[in-house]
Amino acid sequence: MTQATQTQTTTGLAPTFTHLVSKEGGVKYPLKALHVCEETFSPLEVAYDYDAIRAQVSRATIEAGPNSIWRYKAFLPVNSENPIDVGTGMTPLVKSTRLARRLGLKNLYIKNDAVNMPTLSFKDRVVSVALTRAKELGFTTVSCASTGNLANSTAAIAAHAGLDCCVFIPSDLEAGKVLGTLIYNPTVMAVKGNYDQVNRLCCEVGNTYGWGFVNINLRPYYSEGSKTLGFEVAEQLGWKLPDHVVAPLASGSLYTKIYKGFQEFVKTGLVEDKAVRFSGAQAEGCSPIASAFKEGRDFVTPVKPNTIAKSIAIGNPADGYYALDIARKTNGNIESVTDAEIVEGIKLLAETEGIFTETAGGTTVAVLKKLVEAGKIDPEETTVVYITGNGLKTQEAVQEYIGQPLTIEPKLDSFERALERSRTLDRLDWQQVLV
Ligand SMILES: Cc1ncc(COP(=O)(O)O)c(C=O)c1O
C-alpha cells in the first residue's frame, strides 16, 4: 500500500492525453490522482491533444484493434503498452424487433452491457481504465465507494491485476452484488448507511490512506471509460451517430461521457456531426436529476434514496448539473418511473428480447416506454437504449412476480396433466399446481 507517484510508460506513439483541466474555468493540473479544482471546486477532467489522436487513428486502425475497449486506446487516459484487458467492451448492439414492435418504434437498438466482461455490467469499462491508470501512478491498493456493480468490477479486475483491494458498499445491497464481490477475496466494508454516506466516508479514508479510489481521486481517468459506450455504438451503427439515446443516471457520469465520446468521434473525423438527443432514466425513489429537469432548475437538490433500483440510488449525484445541461441542450428528457414500472421494464425486456437486466436496465426500459407513450420519442428515430447491468445480480427485485416452475412426476401423464392445467391458468397461479 503506497502513496501515489506519477510514473508514465510510453508506447512509442505521442501521448494523446496532456493534462487535467477543471470543468469550470479551465484551470490546468498535472496528470496525477486529483479530482477537484482547488480554485473553482469544480470536477477535473482529462484533456487530450486531438491533433495527436487524429494522426494516430482511423476507422481502419480501430477496426483492426483488439475486440475490447482498448481498440479506442488513443481516446483513453493510459500510457501502458499492455493495459489491463479482461475482454471488457465490444458488447452486442442488438437491433430490436419485438420490443420495438411492442413500443411502436421502427429503429430501436439495445446496447447490451448485461453481458459485459468480466462482471456483467458497464462498470468493467471504467474500472479497466481506472486500474490501468492506478498502476501507472504507482498505486498498490485500490478502492471504491459502490452501489454494487462497481465493487464487483473493482474486486475482479484488481484480482486479475494483482492489486490489493478494499471496497465500500451500503450494508443493504442485494445478495448477488455482495457475493459477486466477496468471491474475488477483497476486503469488503459494508457500511450501515446509504451510498452518499459511503461516499463521504471514502473521501475521508482517501485523504488519510494513500489508496487509489477509482471513483474519487482517480475519477477523471475512471469516468473516461464510459466514453467507450458512445464509441462502440457509433462504430456498430456503421460509423454513424444515433438520433436519440436513453441511458440510466446515478451520478450522471456515464450519461455525460457517452456525450463526450460522440463529440470526440466528430472532432477527430470518425463520424459526421449530427444532433443526438440525450434522455436519462431515474427511479422515482431516487430522482434528484429528473426532479430538477422537470422543475426547470439547473441545480440538483439531494434526496434520500428509497427504491429497488439500488445500483442507481445516488441521492447527491456528482455530475447531475452536467447531465441536466446535456439533456436540455440536446432537446432530450429526464424521466423517472416507479418501482412497479421498473419490474415491468425488466420483464418486458426479458420477454421480448431475451435479455435479463437488473433494476437499472428495468428503469431505462420503463423510461423508454414512458417517453414513447408521451410522444417524446419519434418512432422513426434511431434510438439506442443502454442496458448497463445483469438481472442475475438483482433477483430479489423480480422474484415475486415471475411465478414458479410446474413440478411434475417423471411420467408422461403427469406432464400432460400439467400442460393442460398450464393452458387454463395464469402463469402466476402455476405455483399452486403440483401435478
Ligand atoms: C448498472 C448501472 N447502470 C448505471 C449506473 C449509473 O452510473 P453513473 O453513476 O455513471 O450515472 C450504475 C451506477 O452504479 C450502475 O450500476
CSV table of C-alpha atoms and ligand atoms in Angstrom, one decimal, residues 120-123 126 146-150 177 219 222 226 247-255 289 310-314 319 357-361 364 386-390, ligand 1:
chain,number,residue,atom,x,y,z
A,120,LEU,CA,-21.7,-8.3,-16.3
A,121,SER,CA,-22.1,-4.5,-16.1
A,122,PHE,CA,-20.7,-1.4,-17.8
A,123,LYS,CA,-18.6,-0.7,-14.7
A,126,VAL,CA,-14.5,2.4,-16.2
A,146,SER,CA,-20.0,1.5,-4.7
A,147,THR,CA,-23.7,0.8,-5.2
A,148,GLY,CA,-22.8,-2.8,-6.1
A,149,ASN,CA,-21.6,-3.2,-9.6
A,150,LEU,CA,-18.6,-1.0,-9.2
A,177,LYS,CA,-23.9,-8.0,-5.6
A,219,ARG,CA,-12.4,9.7,-11.1
A,222,TYR,CA,-12.2,6.2,-14.4
A,226,SER,CA,-17.7,5.3,-20.2
A,247,ALA,CA,-29.4,5.9,-20.5
A,248,PRO,CA,-29.7,5.5,-16.8
A,249,LEU,CA,-28.5,8.2,-14.4
A,250,ALA,CA,-27.0,7.7,-10.9
A,251,SER,CA,-24.1,10.1,-10.5
A,252,GLY,CA,-24.7,11.2,-14.1
A,253,SER,CA,-21.2,10.3,-15.2
A,254,LEU,CA,-22.0,7.5,-17.7
A,255,TYR,CA,-24.5,9.8,-19.5
A,289,ILE,CA,-31.9,14.9,-11.6
A,310,LYS,CA,-30.2,0.3,-5.7
A,311,SER,CA,-27.4,0.4,-8.3
A,312,ILE,CA,-28.6,3.9,-9.4
A,313,ALA,CA,-29.6,5.1,-5.9
A,314,ILE,CA,-27.3,8.1,-5.6
A,319,ASP,CA,-22.4,15.1,-12.4
A,357,THR,CA,-31.3,-6.9,-17.0
A,358,GLU,CA,-31.0,-5.6,-13.4
A,359,THR,CA,-33.1,-2.8,-11.9
A,360,ALA,CA,-31.1,-0.1,-13.6
A,361,GLY,CA,-32.0,-1.6,-17.0
A,364,THR,CA,-34.2,2.6,-18.5
A,386,TYR,CA,-28.4,1.4,-22.8
A,387,ILE,CA,-28.8,-1.7,-20.7
A,388,THR,CA,-26.0,-1.4,-18.2
A,389,GLY,CA,-26.2,-4.4,-15.9
A,390,ASN,CA,-27.3,-8.1,-15.5
B,1,LIG,C1,-26.0,-0.9,-13.7
B,1,LIG,C2,-25.7,0.5,-13.6
B,1,LIG,N1,-26.2,1.3,-14.5
B,1,LIG,C3,-26.0,2.7,-14.4
B,1,LIG,C4,-25.3,3.3,-13.4
B,1,LIG,C5,-25.1,4.7,-13.4
B,1,LIG,O1,-23.8,5.2,-13.4
B,1,LIG,P1,-23.4,6.7,-13.2
B,1,LIG,O2,-23.0,6.9,-11.8
B,1,LIG,O3,-22.2,6.8,-14.1
B,1,LIG,O4,-24.5,7.6,-13.6
B,1,LIG,C6,-24.8,2.4,-12.4
B,1,LIG,C7,-24.1,3.0,-11.3
B,1,LIG,O5,-23.5,2.4,-10.4
B,1,LIG,C8,-25.0,1.0,-12.5
B,1,LIG,O6,-24.5,0.2,-11.5
